Short mmCIF file of C-alpha atoms in Angstrom, two decimals:
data_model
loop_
_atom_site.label_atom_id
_atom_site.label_comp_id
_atom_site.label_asym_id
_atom_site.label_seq_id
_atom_site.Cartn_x
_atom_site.Cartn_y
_atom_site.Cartn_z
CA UNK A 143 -33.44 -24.50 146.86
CA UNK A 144 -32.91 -21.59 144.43
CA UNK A 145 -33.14 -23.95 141.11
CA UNK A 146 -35.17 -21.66 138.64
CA UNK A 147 -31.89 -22.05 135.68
CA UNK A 148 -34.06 -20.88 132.41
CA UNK A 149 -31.35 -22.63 130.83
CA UNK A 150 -30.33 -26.07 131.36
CA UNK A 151 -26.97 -27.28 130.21
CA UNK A 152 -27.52 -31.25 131.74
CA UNK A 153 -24.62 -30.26 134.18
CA UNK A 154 -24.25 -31.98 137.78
CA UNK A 155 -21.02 -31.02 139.68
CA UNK A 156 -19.93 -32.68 142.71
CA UNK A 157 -16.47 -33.17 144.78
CA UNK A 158 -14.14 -35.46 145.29
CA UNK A 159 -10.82 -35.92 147.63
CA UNK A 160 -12.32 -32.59 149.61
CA UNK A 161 -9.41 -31.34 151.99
CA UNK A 162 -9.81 -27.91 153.67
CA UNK A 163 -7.36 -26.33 150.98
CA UNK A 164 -8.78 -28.29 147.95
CA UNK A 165 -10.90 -30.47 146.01
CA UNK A 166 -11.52 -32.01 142.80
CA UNK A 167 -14.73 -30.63 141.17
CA UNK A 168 -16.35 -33.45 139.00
CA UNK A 169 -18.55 -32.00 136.37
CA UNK A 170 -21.18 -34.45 134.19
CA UNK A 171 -22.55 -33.74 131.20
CA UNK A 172 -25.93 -35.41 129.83
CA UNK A 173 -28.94 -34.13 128.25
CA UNK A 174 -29.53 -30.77 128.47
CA UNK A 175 -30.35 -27.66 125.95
CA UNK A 176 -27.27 -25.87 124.67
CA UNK A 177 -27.31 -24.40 121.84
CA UNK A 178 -23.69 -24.26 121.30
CA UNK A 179 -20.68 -25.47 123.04
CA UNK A 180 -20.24 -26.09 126.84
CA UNK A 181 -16.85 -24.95 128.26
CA UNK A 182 -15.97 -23.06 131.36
CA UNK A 183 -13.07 -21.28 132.74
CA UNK A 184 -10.31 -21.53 135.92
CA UNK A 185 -12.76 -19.10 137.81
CA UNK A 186 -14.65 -20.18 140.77
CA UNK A 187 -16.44 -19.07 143.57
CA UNK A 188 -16.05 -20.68 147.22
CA UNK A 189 -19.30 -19.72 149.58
CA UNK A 190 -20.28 -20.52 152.95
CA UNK A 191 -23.85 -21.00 154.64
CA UNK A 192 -24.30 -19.13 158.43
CA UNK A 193 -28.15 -18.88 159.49
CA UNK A 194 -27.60 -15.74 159.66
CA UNK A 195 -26.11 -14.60 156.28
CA UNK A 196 -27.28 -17.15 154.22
CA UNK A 197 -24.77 -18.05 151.48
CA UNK A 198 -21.65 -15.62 151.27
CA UNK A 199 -18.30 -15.56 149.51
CA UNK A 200 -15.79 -17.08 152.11
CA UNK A 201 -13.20 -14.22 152.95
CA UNK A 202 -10.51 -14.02 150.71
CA UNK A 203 -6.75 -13.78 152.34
CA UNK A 204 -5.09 -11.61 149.35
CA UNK A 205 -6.77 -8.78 147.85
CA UNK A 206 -9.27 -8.73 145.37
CA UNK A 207 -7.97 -6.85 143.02
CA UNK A 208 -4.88 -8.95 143.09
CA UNK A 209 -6.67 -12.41 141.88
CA UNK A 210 -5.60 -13.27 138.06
CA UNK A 211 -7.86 -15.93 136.61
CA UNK A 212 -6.46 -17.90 133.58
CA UNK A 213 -8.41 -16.82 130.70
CA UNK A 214 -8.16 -20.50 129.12
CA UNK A 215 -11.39 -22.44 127.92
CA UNK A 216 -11.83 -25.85 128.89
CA UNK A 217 -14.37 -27.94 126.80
CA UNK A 218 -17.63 -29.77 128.04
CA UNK A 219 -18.40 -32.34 125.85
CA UNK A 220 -21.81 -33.73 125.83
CA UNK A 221 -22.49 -36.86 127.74
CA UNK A 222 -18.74 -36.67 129.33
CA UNK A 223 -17.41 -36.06 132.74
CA UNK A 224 -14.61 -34.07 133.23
CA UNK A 225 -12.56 -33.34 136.32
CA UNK A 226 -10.64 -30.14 137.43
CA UNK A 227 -8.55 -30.39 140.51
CA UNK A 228 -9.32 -26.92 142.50
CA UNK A 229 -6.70 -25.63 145.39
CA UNK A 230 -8.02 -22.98 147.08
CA UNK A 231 -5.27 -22.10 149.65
CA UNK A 232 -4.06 -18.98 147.31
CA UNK A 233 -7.19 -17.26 147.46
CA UNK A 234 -9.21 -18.83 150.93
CA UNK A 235 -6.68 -20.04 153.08
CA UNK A 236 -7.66 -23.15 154.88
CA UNK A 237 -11.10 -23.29 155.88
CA UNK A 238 -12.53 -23.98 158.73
CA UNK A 239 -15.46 -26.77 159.69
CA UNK A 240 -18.58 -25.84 158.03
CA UNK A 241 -21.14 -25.77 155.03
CA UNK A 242 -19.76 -24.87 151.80
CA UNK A 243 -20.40 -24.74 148.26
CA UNK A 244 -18.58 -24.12 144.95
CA UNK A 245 -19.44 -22.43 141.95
CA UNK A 246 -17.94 -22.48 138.11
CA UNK A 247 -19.50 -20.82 136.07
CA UNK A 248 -20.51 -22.88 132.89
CA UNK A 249 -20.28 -20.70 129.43
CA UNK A 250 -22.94 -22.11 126.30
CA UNK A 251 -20.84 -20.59 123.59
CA UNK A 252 -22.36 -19.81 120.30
CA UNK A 253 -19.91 -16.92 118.49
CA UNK A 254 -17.70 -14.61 119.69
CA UNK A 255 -20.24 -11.88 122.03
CA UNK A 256 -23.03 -14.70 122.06
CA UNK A 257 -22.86 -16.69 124.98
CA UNK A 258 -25.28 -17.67 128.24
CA UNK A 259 -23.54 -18.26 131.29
CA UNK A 260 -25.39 -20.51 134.39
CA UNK A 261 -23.32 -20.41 137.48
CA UNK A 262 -23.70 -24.18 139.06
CA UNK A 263 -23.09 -25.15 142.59
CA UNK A 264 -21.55 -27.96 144.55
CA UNK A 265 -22.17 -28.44 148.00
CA UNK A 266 -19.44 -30.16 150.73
CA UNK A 267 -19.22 -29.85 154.32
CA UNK A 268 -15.87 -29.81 155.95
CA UNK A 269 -16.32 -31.46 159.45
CA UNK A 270 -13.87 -32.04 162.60
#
């Protein structure tokens, strides 16, 4: 398991109410060193594990290019749990039976231009 975050925010995420289009990403907050304040965006990541490939974005059916992510901040506040609900259809399509995990990427916001970013992962597996 590739753990080695220098920083550590106290997040956990897991899902919830997983269906092949969607899920609802539950993110806690507890502990933890941030300097500043916790928030992330609407972006995420979707990747699946193959023996072969190891862990790789899940193939997107529009084009890259064509993917607008809301620009909107959505606060983590400190020993809290907050839930986004996450449809992937638009971006993924359905996906098929397999090992998957999710990534947001969780912003420690000090000032305008000083920020760390830690890109956390939930697993799921989507089964027959």
């Amino acid at each position: 398991e590739e753990m080695a975050l220098e920083e550590n925010y106290g997040i956990t995420l897991s899902l919830e109410n997983i269906t092949t289009t969607g899920a609802t990403i539950k993110c806690e907050q507890s502990g933890g060193e941030a300097t500043g304040e916790l928030e992330t965006g609407s972006w995420y990541i979707v990747e699946r594990w193959t023996q072969m490939d190891g862990w790789k974005e899940v193939e997107t059916v529009i084009d890259k290019q064509q993917v607008g992510w809301i620009s909107e901040a959505y606060m983590i506040l400190e020993d809290s749990t907050s839930e986004w609900e996450v449809n992937w259809e638009w971006l993924y399509g359905e996906l098929p039976v397999g090992k998957y995990r999710i990534g947001k990427q969780i912003m420690d916001w000090r000032a305008p231009g000083d920020y760390d970013t830690v890109l956390y992962y939930a697993e799921f597996e989507l089964r027959d």
